[in-house]
CSV table of N, CA, C and O in Angstrom, one decimal:
chain,number,residue,atom,x,y,z
A,663,MET,N,1.1,-0.7,-0.2
A,663,MET,CA,0.4,-0.4,0.4
A,663,MET,C,0.4,1.2,-0.6
A,663,MET,O,0.3,2.3,-1.5
A,664,LYS,N,1.7,1.3,0.3
A,664,LYS,CA,3.3,2.2,1.4
A,664,LYS,C,2.8,2.4,-0.4
A,664,LYS,O,3.5,3.2,-1.2
A,665,MET,N,3.9,1.5,-1.2
A,665,MET,CA,4.3,1.2,-2.4
A,665,MET,C,3.4,2.3,-3.0
A,665,MET,O,4.0,2.9,-4.3
A,666,ASN,N,2.3,1.6,-3.4
A,666,ASN,CA,1.9,2.4,-4.4
A,666,ASN,C,1.0,3.6,-4.2
A,666,ASN,O,1.4,5.0,-4.9
A,667,LYS,N,1.5,3.8,-3.0
A,667,LYS,CA,1.0,6.6,-2.8
A,667,LYS,C,2.4,7.1,-2.8
A,667,LYS,O,2.1,7.3,-4.1
A,668,LEU,N,3.7,5.5,-2.9
A,668,LEU,CA,5.4,6.1,-3.7
A,668,LEU,C,5.3,6.3,-4.8
A,668,LEU,O,5.1,8.0,-6.0
A,669,LYS,N,4.6,5.5,-5.9
A,669,LYS,CA,4.7,5.6,-8.0
A,669,LYS,C,3.8,6.3,-7.6
A,669,LYS,O,4.1,7.1,-8.7
A,670,ILE,N,3.0,7.1,-7.1
A,670,ILE,CA,1.5,8.0,-7.5
A,670,ILE,C,2.3,9.5,-7.2
A,670,ILE,O,1.9,10.4,-8.0
A,671,VAL,N,2.6,9.0,-5.8
A,671,VAL,CA,3.0,10.8,-5.8
A,671,VAL,C,4.1,11.0,-7.2
A,671,VAL,O,4.2,12.2,-8.0
A,672,PHE,N,5.2,9.9,-7.5
A,672,PHE,CA,6.1,9.8,-7.8
A,672,PHE,C,6.0,10.3,-9.3
A,672,PHE,O,5.8,11.2,-10.4
A,673,MET,N,4.0,9.8,-9.6
A,673,MET,CA,4.3,10.0,-11.2
A,673,MET,C,3.7,10.8,-11.7
A,673,MET,O,3.7,11.9,-12.8
A,674,MET,N,2.1,11.8,-10.4
A,674,MET,CA,2.1,13.9,-10.2
A,674,MET,C,3.7,13.8,-10.6
A,674,MET,O,3.3,15.2,-10.8
A,675,CYS,N,4.1,13.9,-9.9
A,675,CYS,CA,5.8,15.5,-9.6
A,675,CYS,C,6.0,15.3,-10.9
A,675,CYS,O,6.0,15.8,-12.1
A,676,VAL,N,6.4,14.0,-11.8
A,676,VAL,CA,6.6,13.5,-13.4
A,676,VAL,C,5.8,14.5,-13.9
A,676,VAL,O,5.9,15.4,-15.3
A,677,VAL,N,4.2,14.9,-13.6
A,677,VAL,CA,3.1,15.1,-14.7
A,677,VAL,C,3.5,16.7,-14.7
A,677,VAL,O,4.0,17.1,-15.5
A,678,ALA,N,3.6,17.2,-13.4
A,678,ALA,CA,4.1,18.8,-13.3
A,678,ALA,C,4.8,19.2,-13.9
A,678,ALA,O,4.7,19.8,-14.5
A,679,VAL,N,6.3,18.9,-13.7
A,679,VAL,CA,7.1,19.0,-14.0
A,679,VAL,C,7.2,19.2,-16.3
A,679,VAL,O,7.0,19.9,-16.3
A,680,LEU,N,6.6,17.6,-16.6
A,680,LEU,CA,6.4,18.2,-18.4
A,680,LEU,C,5.8,18.7,-18.5
A,680,LEU,O,5.7,19.7,-19.2
A,681,ALA,N,4.1,19.5,-17.4
A,681,ALA,CA,3.4,20.4,-18.0
A,681,ALA,C,4.0,21.5,-17.8
A,681,ALA,O,3.7,22.3,-18.9
A,682,VAL,N,4.8,21.8,-16.5
A,682,VAL,CA,5.5,22.8,-16.9
A,682,VAL,C,6.8,23.2,-17.7
A,682,VAL,O,7.4,24.3,-18.5
A,683,SER,N,7.8,21.9,-18.8
A,683,SER,CA,8.3,22.3,-19.6
A,683,SER,C,7.3,22.2,-21.2
A,683,SER,O,8.0,23.1,-21.5
A,684,PHE,N,6.8,21.3,-20.6
A,684,PHE,CA,5.3,22.2,-22.5
A,684,PHE,C,5.0,22.8,-22.7
A,684,PHE,O,4.4,24.2,-23.1
A,685,ALA,N,5.1,23.9,-21.3
A,685,ALA,CA,3.9,25.2,-21.5
A,685,ALA,C,4.7,26.5,-21.8
A,685,ALA,O,4.7,27.1,-23.0
A,686,SER,N,6.2,25.5,-20.9
A,686,SER,CA,7.5,27.1,-21.4
A,686,SER,C,8.0,27.4,-22.3
A,686,SER,O,8.1,28.3,-23.6
A,687,ALA,N,8.0,25.5,-23.6
A,687,ALA,CA,8.5,24.9,-24.9
A,687,ALA,C,8.1,26.3,-25.6
A,687,ALA,O,8.0,26.8,-26.3
A,688,GLY,N,6.1,26.2,-25.6
A,688,GLY,CA,5.5,26.7,-26.4
A,688,GLY,C,5.3,28.4,-25.9
A,688,GLY,O,5.2,29.3,-27.4
A,689,ALA,N,6.0,29.1,-24.6
A,689,ALA,CA,6.3,30.4,-24.7
A,689,ALA,C,6.8,31.1,-26.1
A,689,ALA,O,6.9,31.7,-25.9
A,690,ARG,N,7.8,30.0,-26.3
A,690,ARG,CA,9.6,30.4,-26.3
A,690,ARG,C,9.0,30.0,-28.4
A,690,ARG,O,10.4,30.6,-28.9
A,691,ASN,N,7.6,29.3,-28.5
A,691,ASN,CA,8.0,29.6,-29.3
A,691,ASN,C,6.7,29.9,-30.1
A,691,ASN,O,6.5,29.2,-31.4
A,692,GLN,N,6.5,31.7,-30.3
A,692,GLN,CA,6.1,31.3,-30.6
A,692,GLN,C,6.3,33.5,-30.3
A,692,GLN,O,6.8,33.9,-29.1
A,693,ILE,N,5.7,33.9,-31.2
A,693,ILE,CA,6.0,35.7,-31.2
A,693,ILE,C,5.1,36.4,-31.4
A,693,ILE,O,4.7,35.5,-32.7
A,694,ILE,N,4.5,37.6,-31.0
A,694,ILE,CA,3.7,38.7,-30.9
A,694,ILE,C,4.4,39.3,-31.8
A,694,ILE,O,5.3,40.0,-30.5
A,695,ALA,N,4.5,40.6,-32.9
A,695,ALA,CA,5.3,41.5,-33.1
A,695,ALA,C,4.3,42.3,-34.0
A,695,ALA,O,2.7,41.7,-34.8
A,696,GLU,N,4.3,43.7,-33.8
A,696,GLU,CA,3.1,45.1,-34.4
A,696,GLU,C,5.0,45.3,-35.6
A,696,GLU,O,5.2,45.8,-35.0
A,697,VAL,N,4.3,44.6,-36.4
A,697,VAL,CA,5.2,45.6,-37.8
A,697,VAL,C,4.2,45.8,-38.7
A,697,VAL,O,3.2,46.6,-38.6
A,698,PRO,N,5.7,48.2,-38.0
A,698,PRO,CA,4.5,48.6,-38.6
A,698,PRO,C,4.9,49.6,-40.3
A,698,PRO,O,4.2,50.3,-40.7
A,699,HIS,N,4.8,48.7,-42.0
A,699,HIS,CA,5.4,48.7,-42.5
A,699,HIS,C,4.6,46.9,-43.6
A,699,HIS,O,4.6,46.1,-43.2
A,700,ASP,N,4.6,47.2,-44.3
A,700,ASP,CA,3.8,46.0,-45.7
A,700,ASP,C,5.2,45.2,-45.7
A,700,ASP,O,6.2,46.0,-45.9
A,701,PHE,N,5.1,44.4,-45.7
A,701,PHE,CA,5.3,43.1,-46.1
A,701,PHE,C,6.1,42.0,-46.9
A,701,PHE,O,4.5,41.9,-47.1
A,702,VAL,N,6.3,41.2,-47.6
A,702,VAL,CA,6.1,40.0,-48.1
A,702,VAL,C,6.9,39.6,-47.2
A,702,VAL,O,8.5,39.0,-47.1
A,703,ILE,N,6.6,37.7,-47.7
A,703,ILE,CA,6.9,36.6,-47.3
A,703,ILE,C,7.1,35.8,-48.1
A,703,ILE,O,5.8,35.2,-49.0
A,704,GLY,N,8.6,35.8,-49.2
A,704,GLY,CA,8.5,34.6,-50.6
A,704,GLY,C,7.6,35.6,-51.6
A,704,GLY,O,8.4,36.8,-51.4
A,705,ASP,N,6.4,35.5,-51.9
A,705,ASP,CA,6.0,35.7,-53.1
A,705,ASP,C,4.7,36.7,-51.8
A,705,ASP,O,3.4,37.2,-52.9
A,706,THR,N,4.0,35.9,-51.1
A,706,THR,CA,3.0,36.3,-49.9
A,706,THR,C,2.9,37.9,-49.9
A,706,THR,O,3.5,37.9,-48.8
A,707,PRO,N,1.9,39.1,-50.5
A,707,PRO,CA,2.1,39.8,-49.5
A,707,PRO,C,1.8,39.8,-48.0
A,707,PRO,O,0.0,39.9,-47.7
A,708,MET,N,2.2,40.7,-46.9
A,708,MET,CA,0.9,40.8,-45.2
A,708,MET,C,1.5,42.2,-45.7
A,708,MET,O,2.6,43.3,-45.4
A,709,PRO,N,0.9,42.7,-45.2
A,709,PRO,CA,-0.1,44.2,-44.7
A,709,PRO,C,-0.1,44.6,-43.0
A,709,PRO,O,0.3,43.6,-42.4
A,710,ALA,N,0.8,45.7,-42.6
A,710,ALA,CA,1.2,46.3,-41.7
A,710,ALA,C,-0.2,45.6,-40.9
A,710,ALA,O,-0.9,45.7,-41.0
A,711,GLY,N,1.2,45.2,-39.5
A,711,GLY,CA,-0.1,44.8,-38.3
A,711,GLY,C,0.7,43.6,-37.7
A,711,GLY,O,1.5,44.1,-37.7
A,712,LYS,N,-0.1,43.6,-36.6
A,712,LYS,CA,-0.2,42.8,-35.5
A,712,LYS,C,0.6,41.2,-36.1
A,712,LYS,O,-0.8,41.3,-36.5
A,713,TYR,N,1.4,41.0,-35.6
A,713,TYR,CA,0.9,39.4,-36.6
A,713,TYR,C,1.1,38.3,-34.8
A,713,TYR,O,2.5,38.0,-34.7
A,714,THR,N,1.4,36.6,-35.5
A,714,THR,CA,2.2,35.8,-34.4
A,714,THR,C,3.2,34.7,-35.2
A,714,THR,O,2.1,34.5,-36.1
A,715,PHE,N,4.5,34.5,-34.5
A,715,PHE,CA,4.9,33.6,-35.2
A,715,PHE,C,4.7,32.4,-34.6
A,715,PHE,O,5.3,32.7,-33.4
A,716,GLU,N,5.4,31.7,-35.1
A,716,GLU,CA,4.8,30.4,-34.1
A,716,GLU,C,6.1,29.0,-34.8
A,716,GLU,O,6.1,28.9,-36.3
A,717,ARG,N,6.4,28.3,-34.4
A,717,ARG,CA,8.1,27.6,-34.5
A,717,ARG,C,6.8,26.0,-34.5
A,717,ARG,O,6.9,25.6,-33.9
A,718,GLY,N,6.9,25.1,-35.4
A,718,GLY,CA,5.8,23.8,-35.5
A,718,GLY,C,7.7,23.3,-35.3
A,718,GLY,O,8.7,23.1,-35.2
A,719,GLY,N,6.9,22.0,-35.1
A,719,GLY,CA,8.0,21.1,-34.4
A,719,GLY,C,8.5,19.9,-34.8
A,719,GLY,O,8.9,19.3,-34.2
A,720,SER,N,7.7,20.4,-36.5
A,720,SER,CA,8.8,19.1,-37.4
A,720,SER,C,10.2,19.1,-37.5
A,720,SER,O,10.7,20.6,-37.4
A,721,TYR,N,11.3,18.8,-38.1
A,721,TYR,CA,12.0,18.6,-39.0
A,721,TYR,C,12.1,18.7,-40.3
A,721,TYR,O,12.1,17.8,-40.9
A,722,PRO,N,12.4,19.9,-41.0
A,722,PRO,CA,13.1,21.1,-40.9
A,722,PRO,C,12.3,21.5,-39.7
A,722,PRO,O,10.9,21.8,-40.4
A,723,PRO,N,12.2,22.6,-39.0
A,723,PRO,CA,11.5,22.9,-38.4
A,723,PRO,C,10.8,24.6,-39.7
A,723,PRO,O,11.3,25.0,-41.1
A,724,MET,N,9.0,24.7,-39.2
A,724,MET,CA,8.1,26.2,-40.5
A,724,MET,C,7.2,26.5,-39.3
A,724,MET,O,8.1,26.3,-38.4
A,725,ILE,N,7.8,27.8,-39.8
A,725,ILE,CA,7.7,29.1,-39.4
A,725,ILE,C,6.2,29.4,-39.8
A,725,ILE,O,6.6,29.5,-41.0
A,726,THR,N,4.7,29.5,-39.1
A,726,THR,CA,3.7,30.3,-39.5
A,726,THR,C,3.6,31.4,-39.1
A,726,THR,O,3.6,31.7,-37.9
A,727,CYS,N,2.8,32.1,-40.0
A,727,CYS,CA,2.6,33.7,-39.3
A,727,CYS,C,1.4,34.3,-39.6
A,727,CYS,O,1.2,33.8,-41.1
A,728,ARG,N,0.9,34.5,-39.1
A,728,ARG,CA,-0.7,34.6,-38.7
A,728,ARG,C,-0.9,36.4,-38.7
A,728,ARG,O,-0.6,36.4,-37.7
A,729,ASN,N,-1.8,37.0,-39.5
A,729,ASN,CA,-1.9,38.8,-38.9
A,729,ASN,C,-2.9,38.3,-38.2
A,729,ASN,O,-3.9,37.7,-38.1
A,730,ALA,N,-3.2,39.1,-36.9
A,730,ALA,CA,-4.1,38.8,-35.9
A,730,ALA,C,-5.3,38.9,-36.7
A,730,ALA,O,-6.3,38.7,-35.9
A,731,LYS,N,-5.9,40.4,-37.8
A,731,LYS,CA,-6.9,40.1,-38.4
A,731,LYS,C,-7.8,40.0,-39.3
A,731,LYS,O,-8.0,39.7,-40.3
A,732,GLY,N,-6.7,38.6,-39.5
A,732,GLY,CA,-7.1,37.7,-40.4
A,732,GLY,C,-6.6,38.6,-41.9
A,732,GLY,O,-7.3,37.4,-43.6
A,733,GLU,N,-6.2,39.0,-42.6
A,733,GLU,CA,-5.5,39.7,-43.3
A,733,GLU,C,-4.6,39.2,-44.3
A,733,GLU,O,-4.3,39.4,-45.5
A,734,GLY,N,-3.9,38.4,-43.2
A,734,GLY,CA,-2.4,37.0,-44.1
A,734,GLY,C,-2.0,36.3,-43.2
A,734,GLY,O,-1.9,37.1,-42.3
A,735,SER,N,-1.9,35.1,-44.4
A,735,SER,CA,-1.2,34.5,-43.3
A,735,SER,C,0.2,33.7,-43.8
A,735,SER,O,-0.1,33.7,-45.9
A,736,SER,N,1.3,33.3,-43.9
A,736,SER,CA,1.9,32.3,-45.2
A,736,SER,C,3.2,31.4,-43.7
A,736,SER,O,3.0,31.4,-42.5
A,737,ILE,N,3.9,29.7,-44.6
A,737,ILE,CA,4.1,29.6,-44.4
A,737,ILE,C,5.9,28.9,-44.2
A,737,ILE,O,5.6,29.2,-45.6
A,738,MET,N,6.5,29.5,-43.7
A,738,MET,CA,7.7,29.5,-43.9
A,738,MET,C,8.5,28.1,-43.5
A,738,MET,O,8.8,28.0,-42.9
A,739,HIS,N,9.9,28.8,-44.9
A,739,HIS,CA,10.5,26.9,-44.6
A,739,HIS,C,11.8,27.6,-44.6
A,739,HIS,O,12.1,28.5,-45.1
A,740,VAL,N,12.3,26.5,-43.4
A,740,VAL,CA,13.7,27.6,-42.7
A,740,VAL,C,14.8,27.5,-44.0
A,740,VAL,O,14.8,25.6,-43.7
A,741,ILE,N,15.5,28.1,-44.4
A,741,ILE,CA,16.8,27.8,-45.2
A,741,ILE,C,18.2,27.4,-44.2
A,741,ILE,O,18.7,25.9,-43.8
A,742,THR,N,18.0,27.8,-42.5
A,742,THR,CA,19.5,27.3,-42.1
A,742,THR,C,18.9,27.9,-40.5
A,742,THR,O,18.4,29.0,-40.5
A,743,THR,N,20.2,27.8,-39.4
A,743,THR,CA,19.8,28.1,-37.8
A,743,THR,C,21.0,29.5,-38.7
A,743,THR,O,21.8,29.3,-38.4
A,744,LEU,N,21.1,30.1,-37.5
A,744,LEU,CA,21.7,30.8,-36.8
A,744,LEU,C,22.1,31.2,-35.6
A,744,LEU,O,20.8,31.1,-34.7
A,745,ALA,N,23.1,30.9,-35.5
A,745,ALA,CA,23.4,31.3,-34.0
A,745,ALA,C,23.6,32.5,-33.6
A,745,ALA,O,23.7,33.4,-33.6
A,746,ARG,N,22.8,32.4,-31.9
A,746,ARG,CA,22.3,33.3,-31.5
A,746,ARG,C,23.8,33.7,-30.8
A,746,ARG,O,24.1,34.1,-30.0
A,747,ASP,N,24.3,35.1,-31.0
A,747,ASP,CA,25.7,35.3,-30.8
A,747,ASP,C,25.4,37.1,-30.5
A,747,ASP,O,24.8,38.0,-31.0
A,748,GLY,N,25.8,37.8,-28.7
A,748,GLY,CA,25.6,38.6,-28.8
A,748,GLY,C,23.7,39.2,-28.0
A,748,GLY,O,23.9,40.6,-27.6
A,749,MET,N,22.5,38.4,-28.3
A,749,MET,CA,21.7,38.4,-27.9
A,749,MET,C,21.4,38.1,-26.5
A,749,MET,O,21.7,36.4,-26.3
A,750,GLY,N,19.9,38.3,-26.0
A,750,GLY,CA,20.0,38.4,-24.5
A,750,GLY,C,19.1,36.6,-24.7
A,750,GLY,O,18.2,36.8,-25.7
A,751,GLU,N,18.4,35.9,-23.9
A,751,GLU,CA,18.3,34.8,-23.8
A,751,GLU,C,16.5,35.6,-24.2
A,751,GLU,O,15.8,35.1,-24.5
A,752,SER,N,16.5,35.9,-24.3
A,752,SER,CA,14.9,36.9,-23.8
A,752,SER,C,14.0,37.2,-25.0
A,752,SER,O,13.5,38.0,-25.2
A,753,ASP,N,15.4,38.2,-25.6
A,753,ASP,CA,15.2,38.1,-26.7
A,753,ASP,C,14.4,37.7,-27.9
A,753,ASP,O,14.9,37.2,-28.9
A,754,ALA,N,13.4,38.4,-28.6
A,754,ALA,CA,12.5,37.8,-30.1
A,754,ALA,C,12.7,38.9,-30.8
A,754,ALA,O,12.6,40.2,-30.6
A,755,LYS,N,13.9,38.8,-32.8
A,755,LYS,CA,13.5,40.2,-33.4
A,755,LYS,C,13.3,38.9,-34.6
A,755,LYS,O,12.8,37.8,-34.1
A,756,LEU,N,12.4,39.6,-35.5
A,756,LEU,CA,12.2,40.1,-36.6
A,756,LEU,C,13.6,41.2,-37.2
A,756,LEU,O,13.3,42.0,-37.2
A,757,VAL,N,13.5,40.4,-38.6
A,757,VAL,CA,14.3,41.2,-38.9
A,757,VAL,C,14.8,40.9,-40.7
A,757,VAL,O,13.6,40.4,-41.1
A,758,PHE,N,13.8,42.0,-41.3
A,758,PHE,CA,13.2,42.2,-42.6
A,758,PHE,C,14.5,43.0,-43.5
A,758,PHE,O,15.6,43.8,-43.1
A,759,ASP,N,14.7,42.0,-44.7
A,759,ASP,CA,16.0,43.1,-45.9
A,759,ASP,C,15.1,43.9,-46.3
A,759,ASP,O,13.8,43.5,-47.0
A,760,LYS,N,15.7,45.3,-46.7
A,760,LYS,CA,15.5,46.2,-48.1
A,760,LYS,C,15.8,46.6,-48.5
A,760,LYS,O,17.2,47.1,-48.4
A,761,SER,N,15.5,45.6,-49.6
A,761,SER,CA,16.2,46.2,-51.5
A,761,SER,C,14.9,46.9,-53.3
A,761,SER,O,13.8,45.6,-52.6
A,762,GLU,N,15.6,47.5,-53.2
A,762,GLU,CA,15.2,48.1,-54.0
A,762,GLU,C,13.5,48.6,-54.1
A,762,GLU,O,12.1,48.2,-54.7
A,763,GLY,N,12.6,48.7,-53.0
A,763,GLY,CA,11.6,49.1,-52.2
A,763,GLY,C,10.7,48.2,-52.0
A,763,GLY,O,9.4,48.1,-50.9
A,764,LYS,N,11.7,46.9,-51.9
A,764,LYS,CA,11.1,45.7,-51.3
A,764,LYS,C,11.0,45.4,-49.5
A,764,LYS,O,12.7,45.4,-49.8
A,765,VAL,N,10.2,45.7,-48.6
A,765,VAL,CA,10.9,44.9,-47.5
A,765,VAL,C,10.6,43.6,-47.3
A,765,VAL,O,9.8,43.1,-48.0
A,766,GLU,N,10.9,42.7,-46.8
A,766,GLU,CA,11.0,40.8,-47.0
A,766,GLU,C,11.4,40.0,-45.5
A,766,GLU,O,12.1,40.9,-45.3
A,767,LEU,N,10.5,39.6,-45.4
A,767,LEU,CA,11.6,39.0,-44.0
A,767,LEU,C,12.6,38.5,-44.3
A,767,LEU,O,11.9,37.2,-45.0
A,768,SER,N,13.6,38.5,-43.0
A,768,SER,CA,14.4,37.7,-43.8
A,768,SER,C,14.5,36.6,-42.7
A,768,SER,O,15.7,35.0,-42.7
A,769,GLU,N,14.9,36.7,-41.1
A,769,GLU,CA,15.4,36.7,-40.4
A,769,GLU,C,14.1,36.1,-39.2
A,769,GLU,O,13.3,36.9,-39.0
A,770,VAL,N,14.0,35.0,-38.2
A,770,VAL,CA,13.1,35.3,-37.4
A,770,VAL,C,13.5,34.9,-36.9
A,770,VAL,O,14.5,33.7,-36.0
A,771,TRP,N,13.9,35.4,-34.5
A,771,TRP,CA,14.3,35.2,-33.9
A,771,TRP,C,13.6,35.2,-32.2
A,771,TRP,O,13.5,35.5,-32.1
A,772,PHE,N,13.4,33.7,-32.2
A,772,PHE,CA,12.2,33.5,-31.3
A,772,PHE,C,13.1,32.7,-29.4
A,772,PHE,O,14.5,32.9,-29.8
A,773,ALA,N,12.7,33.9,-28.8
A,773,ALA,CA,13.8,34.1,-26.8
A,773,ALA,C,14.2,32.8,-27.1
A,773,ALA,O,14.0,32.2,-27.1
A,774,GLY,N,16.1,32.7,-26.4
A,774,GLY,CA,15.5,31.8,-25.5
A,774,GLY,C,16.6,31.2,-27.2
A,774,GLY,O,17.4,29.6,-26.0
A,775,GLN,N,16.5,30.6,-28.2
A,775,GLN,CA,16.6,30.1,-29.7
A,775,GLN,C,17.3,30.4,-30.3
A,775,GLN,O,17.8,32.0,-30.5
A,776,ASP,N,17.8,30.2,-30.9
A,776,ASP,CA,19.0,30.0,-32.4
A,776,ASP,C,18.2,31.1,-33.4
A,776,ASP,O,17.1,30.5,-32.8
A,777,GLY,N,18.7,31.4,-33.8
A,777,GLY,CA,17.6,32.5,-35.1
A,777,GLY,C,17.5,31.0,-36.5
A,777,GLY,O,17.7,30.7,-36.7
A,778,TYR,N,16.6,31.6,-37.1
A,778,TYR,CA,15.8,31.4,-38.5
A,778,TYR,C,16.1,31.9,-39.9
A,778,TYR,O,15.6,32.5,-39.7
A,779,LEU,N,16.9,31.6,-40.9
A,779,LEU,CA,17.1,32.3,-42.2
A,779,LEU,C,16.2,31.9,-42.8
A,779,LEU,O,15.9,30.7,-42.9
A,780,VAL,N,14.7,32.1,-43.7
A,780,VAL,CA,14.0,31.8,-43.8
A,780,VAL,C,13.5,32.6,-44.9
A,780,VAL,O,12.7,33.0,-46.5
A,781,CYS,N,14.8,33.8,-46.3
A,781,CYS,CA,15.0,34.3,-47.0
A,781,CYS,C,15.8,34.8,-47.0
A,781,CYS,O,17.0,35.0,-46.0
A,782,GLY,N,17.1,34.7,-48.0
A,782,GLY,CA,18.7,35.2,-49.2
A,782,GLY,C,18.3,35.9,-49.1
A,782,GLY,O,18.0,36.0,-50.7
A,783,THR,N,18.9,37.6,-49.0
A,783,THR,CA,18.4,38.6,-50.1
A,783,THR,C,19.5,38.7,-50.4
A,783,THR,O,21.4,39.4,-50.2
A,784,VAL,N,20.1,38.3,-51.9
A,784,VAL,CA,21.0,38.0,-53.3
A,784,VAL,C,21.6,40.0,-53.7
A,784,VAL,O,23.1,39.8,-52.4
A,785,ALA,N,20.2,40.5,-53.6
A,785,ALA,CA,20.6,42.2,-53.9
A,785,ALA,C,21.3,42.9,-52.5
A,785,ALA,O,21.1,42.3,-51.9
A,786,ALA,N,21.9,43.8,-53.3
A,786,ALA,CA,22.8,44.6,-51.9
A,786,ALA,C,21.3,44.9,-51.1
A,786,ALA,O,20.3,45.4,-51.5
A,787,HIS,N,21.2,45.3,-49.7
A,787,HIS,CA,20.0,45.6,-49.1
A,787,HIS,C,20.3,45.9,-47.6
A,787,HIS,O,21.4,46.1,-47.1
A,788,THR,N,19.8,46.6,-46.2
A,788,THR,CA,20.1,46.7,-45.6
A,788,THR,C,18.2,46.2,-44.7
A,788,THR,O,18.2,45.5,-45.1
A,789,HIS,N,18.7,46.6,-43.3
A,789,HIS,CA,18.5,45.2,-42.5
A,789,HIS,C,17.4,46.9,-41.5
A,789,HIS,O,18.2,46.9,-41.4
A,790,ASP,N,16.5,46.3,-41.2
A,790,ASP,CA,15.6,46.5,-40.4
A,790,ASP,C,14.9,45.0,-39.4
A,790,ASP,O,14.3,44.4,-39.5
A,791,VAL,N,15.1,45.8,-37.9
A,791,VAL,CA,15.2,45.1,-36.9
A,791,VAL,C,14.2,45.4,-35.8
A,791,VAL,O,14.4,46.3,-35.6
A,792,LEU,N,13.0,44.1,-36.1
A,792,LEU,CA,11.9,44.9,-35.0
A,792,LEU,C,12.0,44.2,-33.7
A,792,LEU,O,12.5,42.9,-33.6
A,793,SER,N,12.7,44.2,-32.8
A,793,SER,CA,11.7,43.6,-31.4
A,793,SER,C,10.7,43.0,-31.3
A,793,SER,O,9.5,44.2,-32.5
A,794,ALA,N,10.8,42.6,-31.5
A,794,ALA,CA,9.2,41.6,-30.5
A,794,ALA,C,9.1,41.2,-29.4
A,794,ALA,O,10.2,41.1,-28.4
A,795,LYS,N,7.9,40.4,-29.0
A,795,LYS,CA,7.9,40.2,-27.7
A,795,LYS,C,7.7,37.7,-27.5
A,795,LYS,O,6.5,37.4,-28.3
């Protein structure tokens, strides 16, 4: 009887730890950002506005972008992973490439993770870095 109670308590602790881990991982796999300008993802035009970016659990990872107003959504395939260098663990950022009047999402950085390159602009360009939550 005593052993059964001990097993039950142990299993409850394991379930609690796993639940907290999954909840924390879910929050780290999502970015919410107010993008102040129109941009494109691949060939998909996206209007300025509030967006949610979510990283799926597949490999290679895919990132889903959804407009809060339902005005646009897109799925991005990750080209490569970018090493987090000099960024704080809580930093989430979006990097846009500006070239020839076009603004294209190029990098997505989730808090506490390495970044993801989703577009490689070949032409001369500048970066616009947007901090996110």
